[in-house]
CSV table of N, CA, C and O in Angstrom, one decimal:
chain,number,residue,atom,x,y,z
A,1,UNK,N,20.2,1.4,27.1
A,1,UNK,CA,19.3,1.4,26.0
A,1,UNK,C,18.2,0.4,26.3
A,1,UNK,O,18.4,-0.7,26.7
A,2,UNK,N,16.9,0.9,26.0
A,2,UNK,CA,15.8,0.0,26.2
A,2,UNK,C,15.8,-1.1,25.1
A,2,UNK,O,16.2,-0.9,24.0
A,3,UNK,N,15.2,-2.2,25.5
A,3,UNK,CA,15.2,-3.4,24.6
A,3,UNK,C,14.3,-3.1,23.4
A,3,UNK,O,14.7,-3.5,22.3
A,4,UNK,N,13.2,-2.4,23.6
A,4,UNK,CA,12.3,-2.1,22.5
A,4,UNK,C,12.5,-0.8,21.8
A,4,UNK,O,11.6,-0.3,21.1
A,5,UNK,N,13.6,-0.1,22.0
A,5,UNK,CA,13.8,1.2,21.4
A,5,UNK,C,13.9,1.1,19.9
A,5,UNK,O,14.5,0.2,19.3
A,6,UNK,N,13.2,2.0,19.3
A,6,UNK,CA,13.2,2.0,17.8
A,6,UNK,C,14.4,2.8,17.3
A,6,UNK,O,14.5,4.0,17.4
A,7,UNK,N,15.4,2.1,16.8
A,7,UNK,CA,16.7,2.7,16.4
A,7,UNK,C,16.6,3.4,15.1
A,7,UNK,O,17.5,4.1,14.7
A,8,UNK,N,15.5,3.3,14.3
A,8,UNK,CA,15.3,4.0,13.1
A,8,UNK,C,14.7,5.4,13.3
A,8,UNK,O,14.6,6.2,12.4
A,9,UNK,N,14.3,5.7,14.5
A,9,UNK,CA,13.7,7.0,14.8
A,9,UNK,C,12.3,7.2,14.4
A,9,UNK,O,11.8,8.3,14.6
A,10,UNK,N,11.6,6.2,13.9
A,10,UNK,CA,10.2,6.4,13.6
A,10,UNK,C,9.3,6.1,14.8
A,10,UNK,O,9.8,5.8,15.9
A,11,UNK,N,8.0,6.3,14.6
A,11,UNK,CA,7.1,6.0,15.7
A,11,UNK,C,7.1,4.5,16.0
A,11,UNK,O,7.4,3.7,15.2
A,12,UNK,N,6.8,4.2,17.3
A,12,UNK,CA,6.7,2.8,17.7
A,12,UNK,C,5.5,2.1,17.0
A,12,UNK,O,4.6,2.8,16.6
A,13,UNK,N,5.5,0.8,16.9
A,13,UNK,CA,4.4,0.1,16.3
A,13,UNK,C,3.1,0.4,17.2
A,13,UNK,O,3.2,0.5,18.4
A,14,UNK,N,2.0,0.4,16.5
A,14,UNK,CA,0.7,0.6,17.2
A,14,UNK,C,0.1,-0.8,17.3
A,14,UNK,O,0.0,-1.5,16.4
A,15,UNK,N,-0.4,-1.1,18.5
A,15,UNK,CA,-1.1,-2.3,18.8
A,15,UNK,C,-2.4,-2.0,19.4
A,15,UNK,O,-2.6,-1.5,20.5
A,16,UNK,N,-3.5,-2.3,18.6
A,16,UNK,CA,-4.8,-2.1,19.0
A,16,UNK,C,-5.2,-3.0,20.2
A,16,UNK,O,-4.6,-4.2,20.3
A,17,UNK,N,-6.0,-2.6,21.1
A,17,UNK,CA,-6.5,-3.5,22.2
A,17,UNK,C,-7.3,-4.7,21.6
A,17,UNK,O,-7.9,-4.6,20.6
A,18,UNK,N,-7.2,-5.8,22.3
A,18,UNK,CA,-7.9,-7.0,21.9
A,18,UNK,C,-9.4,-6.8,22.1
A,18,UNK,O,-9.8,-6.3,23.1
A,19,UNK,N,-10.1,-7.3,21.1
A,19,UNK,CA,-11.6,-7.3,21.2
A,19,UNK,C,-12.0,-8.6,20.7
A,19,UNK,O,-12.4,-8.8,19.5
A,20,UNK,N,-11.9,-9.7,21.5
A,20,UNK,CA,-12.1,-11.0,21.1
A,20,UNK,C,-13.5,-11.4,20.7
A,20,UNK,O,-13.7,-12.4,19.9
A,21,UNK,N,-14.5,-10.8,21.2
A,21,UNK,CA,-15.9,-11.2,21.0
A,21,UNK,C,-16.3,-11.3,19.5
A,21,UNK,O,-16.8,-12.3,19.1
A,22,UNK,N,-16.1,-10.2,18.7
A,22,UNK,CA,-16.4,-10.3,17.3
A,22,UNK,C,-15.7,-11.5,16.6
A,22,UNK,O,-16.3,-12.2,15.8
A,23,UNK,N,-14.4,-11.6,16.9
A,23,UNK,CA,-13.6,-12.6,16.3
A,23,UNK,C,-14.1,-14.0,16.6
A,23,UNK,O,-14.2,-14.9,15.8
A,24,UNK,N,-14.5,-14.2,17.9
A,24,UNK,CA,-15.0,-15.5,18.3
A,24,UNK,C,-16.4,-15.8,17.7
A,24,UNK,O,-16.6,-16.9,17.3
A,25,UNK,N,-17.2,-14.8,17.6
A,25,UNK,CA,-18.5,-15.0,17.0
A,25,UNK,C,-18.4,-15.4,15.5
A,25,UNK,O,-19.1,-16.3,15.0
A,26,UNK,N,-17.5,-14.7,14.8
A,26,UNK,CA,-17.3,-15.0,13.4
A,26,UNK,C,-16.7,-16.4,13.2
A,26,UNK,O,-17.2,-17.2,12.4
A,27,UNK,N,-15.8,-16.8,14.1
A,27,UNK,CA,-15.2,-18.1,14.1
A,27,UNK,C,-16.2,-19.2,14.3
A,27,UNK,O,-16.1,-20.3,13.8
A,28,UNK,N,-17.2,-18.9,15.1
A,28,UNK,CA,-18.3,-19.8,15.5
A,28,UNK,C,-19.3,-19.9,14.4
A,28,UNK,O,-20.3,-20.7,14.5
A,29,UNK,N,-19.2,-19.1,13.4
A,29,UNK,CA,-20.2,-19.2,12.3
A,29,UNK,C,-21.3,-18.2,12.3
A,29,UNK,O,-22.3,-18.3,11.5
A,30,UNK,N,-21.3,-17.3,13.3
A,30,UNK,CA,-22.4,-16.2,13.3
A,30,UNK,C,-22.3,-15.4,12.1
A,30,UNK,O,-21.2,-15.0,11.6
A,31,UNK,N,-23.4,-15.0,11.5
A,31,UNK,CA,-23.5,-14.2,10.3
A,31,UNK,C,-22.8,-12.9,10.6
A,31,UNK,O,-23.1,-12.2,11.6
A,32,UNK,N,-21.9,-12.5,9.7
A,32,UNK,CA,-21.2,-11.2,9.9
A,32,UNK,C,-22.1,-10.0,10.1
A,32,UNK,O,-21.8,-9.1,10.9
A,33,UNK,N,-23.2,-9.9,9.4
A,33,UNK,CA,-24.2,-8.8,9.6
A,33,UNK,C,-24.7,-8.8,11.0
A,33,UNK,O,-24.9,-7.7,11.6
A,34,UNK,N,-24.9,-9.9,11.6
A,34,UNK,CA,-25.4,-10.0,13.0
A,34,UNK,C,-24.3,-9.5,13.9
A,34,UNK,O,-24.6,-8.8,14.9
A,35,UNK,N,-23.1,-9.9,13.6
A,35,UNK,CA,-21.9,-9.5,14.5
A,35,UNK,C,-21.7,-8.0,14.3
A,35,UNK,O,-21.5,-7.3,15.3
A,36,UNK,N,-21.8,-7.5,13.1
A,36,UNK,CA,-21.7,-6.0,12.9
A,36,UNK,C,-22.7,-5.2,13.6
A,36,UNK,O,-22.4,-4.2,14.2
A,37,UNK,N,-23.9,-5.7,13.7
A,37,UNK,CA,-25.0,-5.0,14.4
A,37,UNK,C,-24.7,-5.0,15.9
A,37,UNK,O,-25.0,-4.0,16.6
A,38,UNK,N,-24.1,-6.0,16.4
A,38,UNK,CA,-23.7,-6.1,17.8
A,38,UNK,C,-22.4,-5.4,18.2
A,38,UNK,O,-22.3,-4.8,19.3
A,39,UNK,N,-21.5,-5.4,17.2
A,39,UNK,CA,-20.2,-4.8,17.4
A,39,UNK,C,-19.8,-3.8,16.2
A,39,UNK,O,-18.9,-4.1,15.5
A,40,UNK,N,-20.5,-2.8,16.1
A,40,UNK,CA,-20.3,-1.9,14.9
A,40,UNK,C,-19.0,-1.2,14.8
A,40,UNK,O,-18.6,-0.7,13.8
A,41,UNK,N,-18.2,-1.1,15.9
A,41,UNK,CA,-16.9,-0.5,15.9
A,41,UNK,C,-15.8,-1.5,15.5
A,41,UNK,O,-14.7,-1.0,15.3
A,42,UNK,N,-16.1,-2.7,15.3
A,42,UNK,CA,-15.1,-3.7,14.9
A,42,UNK,C,-14.8,-3.7,13.4
A,42,UNK,O,-15.6,-4.0,12.6
A,43,UNK,N,-13.6,-3.3,13.1
A,43,UNK,CA,-13.1,-3.3,11.7
A,43,UNK,C,-13.2,-4.7,11.2
A,43,UNK,O,-13.4,-4.9,10.0
A,44,UNK,N,-12.9,-5.7,12.0
A,44,UNK,CA,-12.9,-7.1,11.5
A,44,UNK,C,-14.2,-7.5,10.9
A,44,UNK,O,-14.2,-8.1,9.8
A,45,UNK,N,-15.4,-7.2,11.5
A,45,UNK,CA,-16.6,-7.6,11.0
A,45,UNK,C,-16.9,-6.9,9.6
A,45,UNK,O,-17.5,-7.5,8.7
A,46,UNK,N,-16.5,-5.6,9.6
A,46,UNK,CA,-16.7,-4.9,8.3
A,46,UNK,C,-15.8,-5.4,7.2
A,46,UNK,O,-16.3,-5.5,6.0
A,47,UNK,N,-14.6,-5.8,7.6
A,47,UNK,CA,-13.7,-6.5,6.6
A,47,UNK,C,-14.3,-7.8,6.1
A,47,UNK,O,-14.3,-8.1,4.9
A,48,UNK,N,-14.9,-8.5,7.0
A,48,UNK,CA,-15.5,-9.8,6.6
A,48,UNK,C,-16.7,-9.6,5.7
A,48,UNK,O,-16.9,-10.3,4.7
A,49,UNK,N,-17.5,-8.6,6.0
A,49,UNK,CA,-18.7,-8.2,5.1
A,49,UNK,C,-18.1,-7.8,3.8
A,49,UNK,O,-18.7,-8.2,2.7
A,50,UNK,N,-17.1,-7.0,3.7
A,50,UNK,CA,-16.5,-6.6,2.5
A,50,UNK,C,-16.0,-7.8,1.7
A,50,UNK,O,-16.2,-7.9,0.4
A,51,UNK,N,-15.3,-8.7,2.3
A,51,UNK,CA,-14.8,-9.9,1.6
A,51,UNK,C,-15.9,-10.7,1.1
A,51,UNK,O,-15.9,-11.2,-0.1
A,52,UNK,N,-17.0,-10.9,1.9
A,52,UNK,CA,-18.1,-11.7,1.4
A,52,UNK,C,-18.8,-11.1,0.2
A,52,UNK,O,-19.1,-11.7,-0.8
A,53,UNK,N,-19.0,-9.8,0.3
A,53,UNK,CA,-19.7,-9.0,-0.8
A,53,UNK,C,-18.8,-9.1,-2.1
A,53,UNK,O,-19.3,-9.3,-3.2
A,54,UNK,N,-17.5,-9.0,-1.9
A,54,UNK,CA,-16.6,-9.0,-3.1
A,54,UNK,C,-16.6,-10.4,-3.7
A,54,UNK,O,-16.7,-10.5,-5.0
A,55,UNK,N,-16.6,-11.4,-2.9
A,55,UNK,CA,-16.7,-12.8,-3.4
A,55,UNK,C,-18.0,-13.1,-4.2
A,55,UNK,O,-18.0,-13.9,-5.1
A,56,UNK,N,-19.0,-12.3,-3.8
A,56,UNK,CA,-20.3,-12.5,-4.5
A,56,UNK,C,-20.5,-11.5,-5.7
A,56,UNK,O,-21.5,-11.4,-6.3
A,57,UNK,N,-19.4,-10.8,-6.0
A,57,UNK,CA,-19.4,-9.9,-7.2
A,57,UNK,C,-20.1,-8.6,-6.9
A,57,UNK,O,-20.4,-7.8,-7.8
A,58,UNK,N,-20.3,-8.2,-5.6
A,58,UNK,CA,-20.9,-7.0,-5.3
A,58,UNK,C,-19.9,-5.9,-4.8
A,58,UNK,O,-19.7,-5.7,-3.7
A,59,UNK,N,-19.2,-5.4,-5.8
A,59,UNK,CA,-18.1,-4.5,-5.6
A,59,UNK,C,-18.4,-3.2,-4.9
A,59,UNK,O,-17.7,-2.8,-4.0
A,60,UNK,N,-19.6,-2.7,-5.2
A,60,UNK,CA,-20.0,-1.4,-4.5
A,60,UNK,C,-20.3,-1.7,-3.1
A,60,UNK,O,-19.9,-0.9,-2.2
A,61,UNK,N,-21.0,-2.8,-2.8
A,61,UNK,CA,-21.2,-3.1,-1.4
A,61,UNK,C,-19.9,-3.4,-0.6
A,61,UNK,O,-19.7,-3.0,0.5
A,62,UNK,N,-19.0,-4.1,-1.3
A,62,UNK,CA,-17.7,-4.4,-0.7
A,62,UNK,C,-17.0,-3.1,-0.4
A,62,UNK,O,-16.4,-3.0,0.7
A,63,UNK,N,-17.0,-2.2,-1.3
A,63,UNK,CA,-16.4,-0.9,-1.1
A,63,UNK,C,-17.0,-0.2,0.1
A,63,UNK,O,-16.2,0.4,1.0
A,64,UNK,N,-18.3,-0.1,0.2
A,64,UNK,CA,-18.9,0.5,1.4
A,64,UNK,C,-18.6,-0.2,2.7
A,64,UNK,O,-18.3,0.5,3.7
A,65,UNK,N,-18.6,-1.5,2.7
A,65,UNK,CA,-18.3,-2.2,3.9
A,65,UNK,C,-16.8,-2.0,4.3
A,65,UNK,O,-16.5,-1.7,5.5
A,66,UNK,N,-15.9,-2.0,3.3
A,66,UNK,CA,-14.5,-1.8,3.6
A,66,UNK,C,-14.2,-0.4,4.1
A,66,UNK,O,-13.4,-0.2,5.0
A,67,UNK,N,-14.9,0.6,3.5
A,67,UNK,CA,-14.7,2.0,3.9
A,67,UNK,C,-15.1,2.1,5.4
A,67,UNK,O,-14.5,2.8,6.2
A,68,UNK,N,-16.2,1.5,5.7
A,68,UNK,CA,-16.7,1.6,7.1
A,68,UNK,C,-15.7,1.0,8.1
A,68,UNK,O,-15.3,1.6,9.1
A,69,UNK,N,-15.2,-0.2,7.7
A,69,UNK,CA,-14.2,-0.9,8.5
A,69,UNK,C,-12.9,-0.1,8.6
A,69,UNK,O,-12.2,0.0,9.7
A,70,UNK,N,-12.5,0.5,7.5
A,70,UNK,CA,-11.3,1.4,7.5
A,70,UNK,C,-11.4,2.6,8.4
A,70,UNK,O,-10.6,2.8,9.3
A,71,UNK,N,-12.6,3.3,8.4
A,71,UNK,CA,-12.8,4.4,9.2
A,71,UNK,C,-12.9,4.0,10.7
A,71,UNK,O,-12.4,4.7,11.6
A,72,UNK,N,-13.6,2.9,11.0
A,72,UNK,CA,-13.7,2.4,12.4
A,72,UNK,C,-12.3,2.1,12.9
A,72,UNK,O,-11.9,2.4,14.0
A,73,UNK,N,-11.4,1.5,12.0
A,73,UNK,CA,-10.1,1.2,12.4
A,73,UNK,C,-9.2,2.4,12.6
A,73,UNK,O,-8.4,2.5,13.6
A,74,UNK,N,-9.4,3.5,11.8
A,74,UNK,CA,-8.6,4.7,12.0
A,74,UNK,C,-9.0,5.3,13.4
A,74,UNK,O,-8.1,5.8,14.1
A,75,UNK,N,-10.3,5.3,13.7
A,75,UNK,CA,-10.7,5.8,15.0
A,75,UNK,C,-10.0,5.0,16.1
A,75,UNK,O,-9.5,5.6,17.1
A,76,UNK,N,-10.0,3.7,16.0
A,76,UNK,CA,-9.3,2.9,17.1
A,76,UNK,C,-7.8,3.1,17.1
A,76,UNK,O,-7.2,3.2,18.2
A,77,UNK,N,-7.2,3.2,16.0
A,77,UNK,CA,-5.8,3.5,15.9
A,77,UNK,C,-5.4,4.8,16.6
A,77,UNK,O,-4.5,4.9,17.4
A,78,UNK,N,-6.2,5.8,16.3
A,78,UNK,CA,-6.0,7.1,17.0
A,78,UNK,C,-6.1,7.1,18.5
A,78,UNK,O,-5.4,7.7,19.2
A,79,UNK,N,-7.2,6.4,18.9
A,79,UNK,CA,-7.4,6.2,20.4
A,79,UNK,C,-6.2,5.4,21.0
A,79,UNK,O,-5.9,5.6,22.2
A,80,UNK,N,-5.5,4.6,20.2
A,80,UNK,CA,-4.3,3.9,20.7
A,80,UNK,C,-3.0,4.6,20.5
A,80,UNK,O,-1.9,4.0,20.7
A,81,UNK,N,-3.1,5.9,20.2
A,81,UNK,CA,-1.9,6.7,20.1
A,81,UNK,C,-1.2,6.8,18.7
A,81,UNK,O,-0.2,7.5,18.6
A,82,UNK,N,-1.8,6.2,17.7
A,82,UNK,CA,-1.3,6.3,16.3
A,82,UNK,C,-1.4,7.8,15.9
A,82,UNK,O,-2.5,8.4,16.1
A,83,UNK,N,-0.4,8.3,15.2
A,83,UNK,CA,-0.4,9.7,14.8
A,83,UNK,C,-0.4,9.8,13.3
A,83,UNK,O,0.1,10.8,12.7
A,84,UNK,N,-1.0,8.9,12.6
A,84,UNK,CA,-1.1,9.0,11.1
A,84,UNK,C,-0.1,8.3,10.3
A,84,UNK,O,-0.1,8.3,9.1
A,85,UNK,N,0.9,7.7,11.0
A,85,UNK,CA,1.9,7.0,10.3
A,85,UNK,C,2.6,6.1,11.3
A,85,UNK,O,2.5,6.2,12.5
A,86,UNK,N,3.4,5.1,10.7
A,86,UNK,CA,4.1,4.2,11.6
A,86,UNK,C,3.6,2.8,11.5
A,86,UNK,O,2.5,2.6,10.9
A,87,UNK,N,4.3,1.8,12.0
A,87,UNK,CA,3.9,0.4,11.8
A,87,UNK,C,2.7,0.0,12.5
A,87,UNK,O,2.4,0.5,13.6
A,88,UNK,N,1.9,-0.8,11.9
A,88,UNK,CA,0.7,-1.4,12.4
A,88,UNK,C,0.8,-2.9,12.2
A,88,UNK,O,0.4,-3.4,11.1
A,89,UNK,N,1.5,-3.6,13.0
A,89,UNK,CA,1.9,-5.0,12.8
A,89,UNK,C,0.8,-6.0,12.6
A,89,UNK,O,-0.1,-6.1,13.4
A,90,UNK,N,0.8,-6.7,11.4
A,90,UNK,CA,-0.2,-7.7,11.2
A,90,UNK,C,0.0,-8.9,12.1
A,90,UNK,O,-1.0,-9.6,12.4
A,91,UNK,N,1.2,-9.0,12.7
A,91,UNK,CA,1.4,-10.1,13.6
A,91,UNK,C,0.6,-10.0,14.9
A,91,UNK,O,0.4,-10.9,15.6
A,92,UNK,N,0.2,-8.7,15.2
A,92,UNK,CA,-0.7,-8.5,16.4
A,92,UNK,C,-2.1,-8.7,16.0
A,92,UNK,O,-2.7,-7.9,15.2
A,93,UNK,N,-2.7,-9.8,16.4
A,93,UNK,CA,-4.1,-10.2,15.9
A,93,UNK,C,-5.1,-9.1,15.9
A,93,UNK,O,-5.8,-8.9,15.0
A,94,UNK,N,-5.2,-8.2,17.0
A,94,UNK,CA,-6.2,-7.2,17.0
A,94,UNK,C,-6.0,-6.1,15.8
A,94,UNK,O,-7.0,-5.5,15.5
A,95,UNK,N,-4.9,-6.0,15.3
A,95,UNK,CA,-4.6,-5.1,14.1
A,95,UNK,C,-5.2,-5.6,12.8
A,95,UNK,O,-5.3,-4.9,11.9
A,96,UNK,N,-5.4,-6.9,12.8
A,96,UNK,CA,-5.8,-7.5,11.5
A,96,UNK,C,-7.1,-7.1,10.9
A,96,UNK,O,-7.2,-7.0,9.7
A,97,UNK,N,-8.1,-6.7,11.7
A,97,UNK,CA,-9.3,-6.2,11.2
A,97,UNK,C,-9.1,-5.0,10.4
A,97,UNK,O,-9.6,-4.8,9.3
A,98,UNK,N,-8.4,-4.0,11.0
A,98,UNK,CA,-8.1,-2.8,10.2
A,98,UNK,C,-7.3,-3.1,8.9
A,98,UNK,O,-7.7,-2.5,7.9
A,99,UNK,N,-6.3,-3.9,9.0
A,99,UNK,CA,-5.5,-4.1,7.9
A,99,UNK,C,-6.3,-4.9,6.8
A,99,UNK,O,-6.1,-4.6,5.6
A,100,UNK,N,-7.1,-5.8,7.2
A,100,UNK,CA,-8.0,-6.5,6.2
A,100,UNK,C,-9.0,-5.5,5.6
A,100,UNK,O,-9.2,-5.6,4.4
A,101,UNK,N,-9.5,-4.6,6.4
A,101,UNK,CA,-10.4,-3.6,5.8
A,101,UNK,C,-9.7,-2.7,4.8
A,101,UNK,O,-10.2,-2.3,3.7
A,102,UNK,N,-8.5,-2.3,5.1
A,102,UNK,CA,-7.7,-1.5,4.2
A,102,UNK,C,-7.4,-2.2,2.9
A,102,UNK,O,-7.5,-1.7,1.8
A,103,UNK,N,-7.0,-3.5,3.0
A,103,UNK,CA,-6.8,-4.3,1.8
A,103,UNK,C,-8.1,-4.4,1.0
A,103,UNK,O,-8.1,-4.3,-0.2
A,104,UNK,N,-9.2,-4.7,1.7
A,104,UNK,CA,-10.5,-4.8,1.0
A,104,UNK,C,-10.9,-3.5,0.3
A,104,UNK,O,-11.5,-3.5,-0.8
A,105,UNK,N,-10.6,-2.4,0.9
A,105,UNK,CA,-10.9,-1.1,0.3
A,105,UNK,C,-10.1,-0.9,-0.9
A,105,UNK,O,-10.6,-0.4,-2.0
A,106,UNK,N,-8.8,-1.2,-0.9
A,106,UNK,CA,-8.0,-1.1,-2.1
A,106,UNK,C,-8.5,-2.0,-3.2
A,106,UNK,O,-8.6,-1.6,-4.4
A,107,UNK,N,-8.8,-3.2,-2.9
A,107,UNK,CA,-9.3,-4.2,-3.8
A,107,UNK,C,-10.6,-3.7,-4.5
A,107,UNK,O,-10.8,-3.8,-5.7
A,108,UNK,N,-11.6,-3.3,-3.6
A,108,UNK,CA,-12.9,-2.8,-4.2
A,108,UNK,C,-12.7,-1.5,-5.0
A,108,UNK,O,-13.4,-1.3,-6.0
A,109,UNK,N,-11.8,-0.6,-4.5
A,109,UNK,CA,-11.5,0.6,-5.3
A,109,UNK,C,-11.0,0.2,-6.7
A,109,UNK,O,-11.5,0.8,-7.7
A,110,UNK,N,-10.1,-0.7,-6.8
A,110,UNK,CA,-9.6,-1.2,-8.1
A,110,UNK,C,-10.8,-1.7,-9.0
A,110,UNK,O,-10.9,-1.4,-10.1
A,111,UNK,N,-11.7,-2.5,-8.3
A,111,UNK,CA,-12.8,-3.1,-9.1
A,111,UNK,C,-13.8,-2.1,-9.6
A,111,UNK,O,-14.4,-2.3,-10.6
A,112,UNK,N,-13.9,-0.9,-9.0
A,112,UNK,CA,-14.9,0.1,-9.4
A,112,UNK,C,-14.2,1.2,-10.2
A,112,UNK,O,-14.8,2.2,-10.5
A,113,UNK,N,-12.9,1.1,-10.4
A,113,UNK,CA,-12.2,2.1,-11.2
A,113,UNK,C,-11.6,3.3,-10.5
A,113,UNK,O,-11.3,4.3,-11.1
A,114,UNK,N,-11.5,3.2,-9.2
A,114,UNK,CA,-11.0,4.3,-8.4
A,114,UNK,C,-9.5,4.0,-8.2
A,114,UNK,O,-9.0,3.7,-7.2
A,115,UNK,N,-8.8,4.3,-9.3
A,115,UNK,CA,-7.3,4.0,-9.4
A,115,UNK,C,-6.5,4.8,-8.3
A,115,UNK,O,-5.6,4.2,-7.6
A,116,UNK,N,-6.8,6.0,-8.1
A,116,UNK,CA,-6.1,6.8,-7.1
A,116,UNK,C,-6.3,6.2,-5.7
A,116,UNK,O,-5.3,6.1,-4.9
A,117,UNK,N,-7.5,5.9,-5.4
A,117,UNK,CA,-7.8,5.3,-4.0
A,117,UNK,C,-7.1,3.9,-3.9
A,117,UNK,O,-6.6,3.6,-2.9
A,118,UNK,N,-7.2,3.1,-5.0
A,118,UNK,CA,-6.5,1.9,-5.0
A,118,UNK,C,-5.0,2.0,-4.7
A,118,UNK,O,-4.4,1.4,-3.8
A,119,UNK,N,-4.3,3.0,-5.4
A,119,UNK,CA,-2.9,3.2,-5.2
A,119,UNK,C,-2.6,3.7,-3.8
A,119,UNK,O,-1.6,3.3,-3.1
A,120,UNK,N,-3.4,4.6,-3.3
A,120,UNK,CA,-3.2,5.2,-1.9
A,120,UNK,C,-3.4,4.1,-0.9
A,120,UNK,O,-2.5,4.0,0.0
A,121,UNK,N,-4.4,3.3,-1.0
A,121,UNK,CA,-4.7,2.2,0.0
A,121,UNK,C,-3.6,1.1,0.0
A,121,UNK,O,-3.2,0.6,1.0
A,122,UNK,N,-3.2,0.8,-1.3
A,122,UNK,CA,-2.2,-0.2,-1.4
A,122,UNK,C,-0.9,0.2,-0.8
A,122,UNK,O,-0.2,-0.5,-0.1
A,123,UNK,N,-0.5,1.5,-1.0
A,123,UNK,CA,0.7,2.0,-0.4
A,123,UNK,C,0.6,2.1,1.1
A,123,UNK,O,1.6,1.8,1.8
A,124,UNK,N,-0.5,2.5,1.6
A,124,UNK,CA,-0.8,2.7,3.0
A,124,UNK,C,-0.6,1.3,3.7
A,124,UNK,O,0.0,1.2,4.7
A,125,UNK,N,-1.2,0.3,3.0
A,125,UNK,CA,-1.1,-1.1,3.6
A,125,UNK,C,0.4,-1.5,3.6
A,125,UNK,O,0.8,-2.0,4.7
A,126,UNK,N,1.1,-1.3,2.6
A,126,UNK,CA,2.5,-1.7,2.5
A,126,UNK,C,3.3,-0.9,3.5
A,126,UNK,O,4.2,-1.5,4.2
A,127,UNK,N,3.1,0.3,3.7
A,127,UNK,CA,3.8,1.2,4.7
A,127,UNK,C,3.5,0.8,6.1
A,127,UNK,O,4.3,0.8,7.0
A,128,UNK,N,2.2,0.4,6.3
A,128,UNK,CA,1.8,0.0,7.7
A,128,UNK,C,2.3,-1.4,8.1
A,128,UNK,O,2.7,-1.6,9.3
A,129,UNK,N,2.2,-2.3,7.2
A,129,UNK,CA,2.6,-3.7,7.5
A,129,UNK,C,3.0,-4.4,6.2
A,129,UNK,O,2.1,-4.9,5.5
A,130,UNK,N,4.3,-4.5,5.9
A,130,UNK,CA,4.7,-5.3,4.7
A,130,UNK,C,4.1,-6.8,4.8
A,130,UNK,O,3.8,-7.4,3.8
A,131,UNK,N,4.1,-7.3,6.0
A,131,UNK,CA,3.5,-8.7,6.2
A,131,UNK,C,2.1,-8.8,5.8
A,131,UNK,O,1.7,-9.7,5.1
A,132,UNK,N,1.3,-7.8,6.2
A,132,UNK,CA,-0.1,-7.7,5.8
A,132,UNK,C,-0.2,-7.6,4.2
A,132,UNK,O,-1.0,-8.3,3.6
A,133,UNK,N,0.6,-6.7,3.7
A,133,UNK,CA,0.5,-6.5,2.2
A,133,UNK,C,0.8,-7.8,1.5
A,133,UNK,O,0.1,-8.2,0.5
A,134,UNK,N,1.8,-8.5,1.9
A,134,UNK,CA,2.2,-9.8,1.3
A,134,UNK,C,1.2,-10.9,1.6
A,134,UNK,O,0.9,-11.7,0.7
A,135,UNK,N,0.7,-11.0,2.8
A,135,UNK,CA,-0.3,-12.0,3.2
A,135,UNK,C,-1.6,-11.9,2.5
A,135,UNK,O,-2.2,-12.9,2.1
A,136,UNK,N,-2.1,-10.7,2.5
A,136,UNK,CA,-3.5,-10.4,2.0
A,136,UNK,C,-3.6,-10.3,0.5
A,136,UNK,O,-4.7,-10.5,-0.1
A,137,UNK,N,-2.5,-10.1,-0.2
A,137,UNK,CA,-2.5,-9.9,-1.6
A,137,UNK,C,-2.6,-11.2,-2.4
A,137,UNK,O,-2.2,-12.3,-1.9
C-alpha cells in the first residue's frame, strides 16, 4: 500500500504549482493593481483586490475581482489535474489564492443579494477545504 493512497476512494488533493513572485510583491507592499497587471493569472492578486474593494464598501468591484480570481484559479486547477471536485488543501500555500478568491466571491455575492451564488460558493469552499472555510470565515 502506498503511503499517500486515498483510502476513501476520492480524488487526490490538488496542489497548484508555486508562483512566489505575486505573493512576494504583495508582501513587500506593492499595490495589488500593479501586481495584477504584471501577473494577471494569479488568483492571489485578484483575491487581494476583492478584499480591498470589499473593505472599502465597493461590493460590485469586489464581486468582479473575486470572480476573475476564481476563474483564473479554476484554469490553474484544471491544468494541475483537478477534475471538478476533490480536496484543494488550504495548507498548501499556492492554493490559497484560489480559495481566498472563492471565499471573496461568496462574500460579495451575499452582499449584492446573489443568494444562490453565495450558497454555491460557500459549499464549494467547504467541500474543497474545510480548513479554508473555517479560517477565512
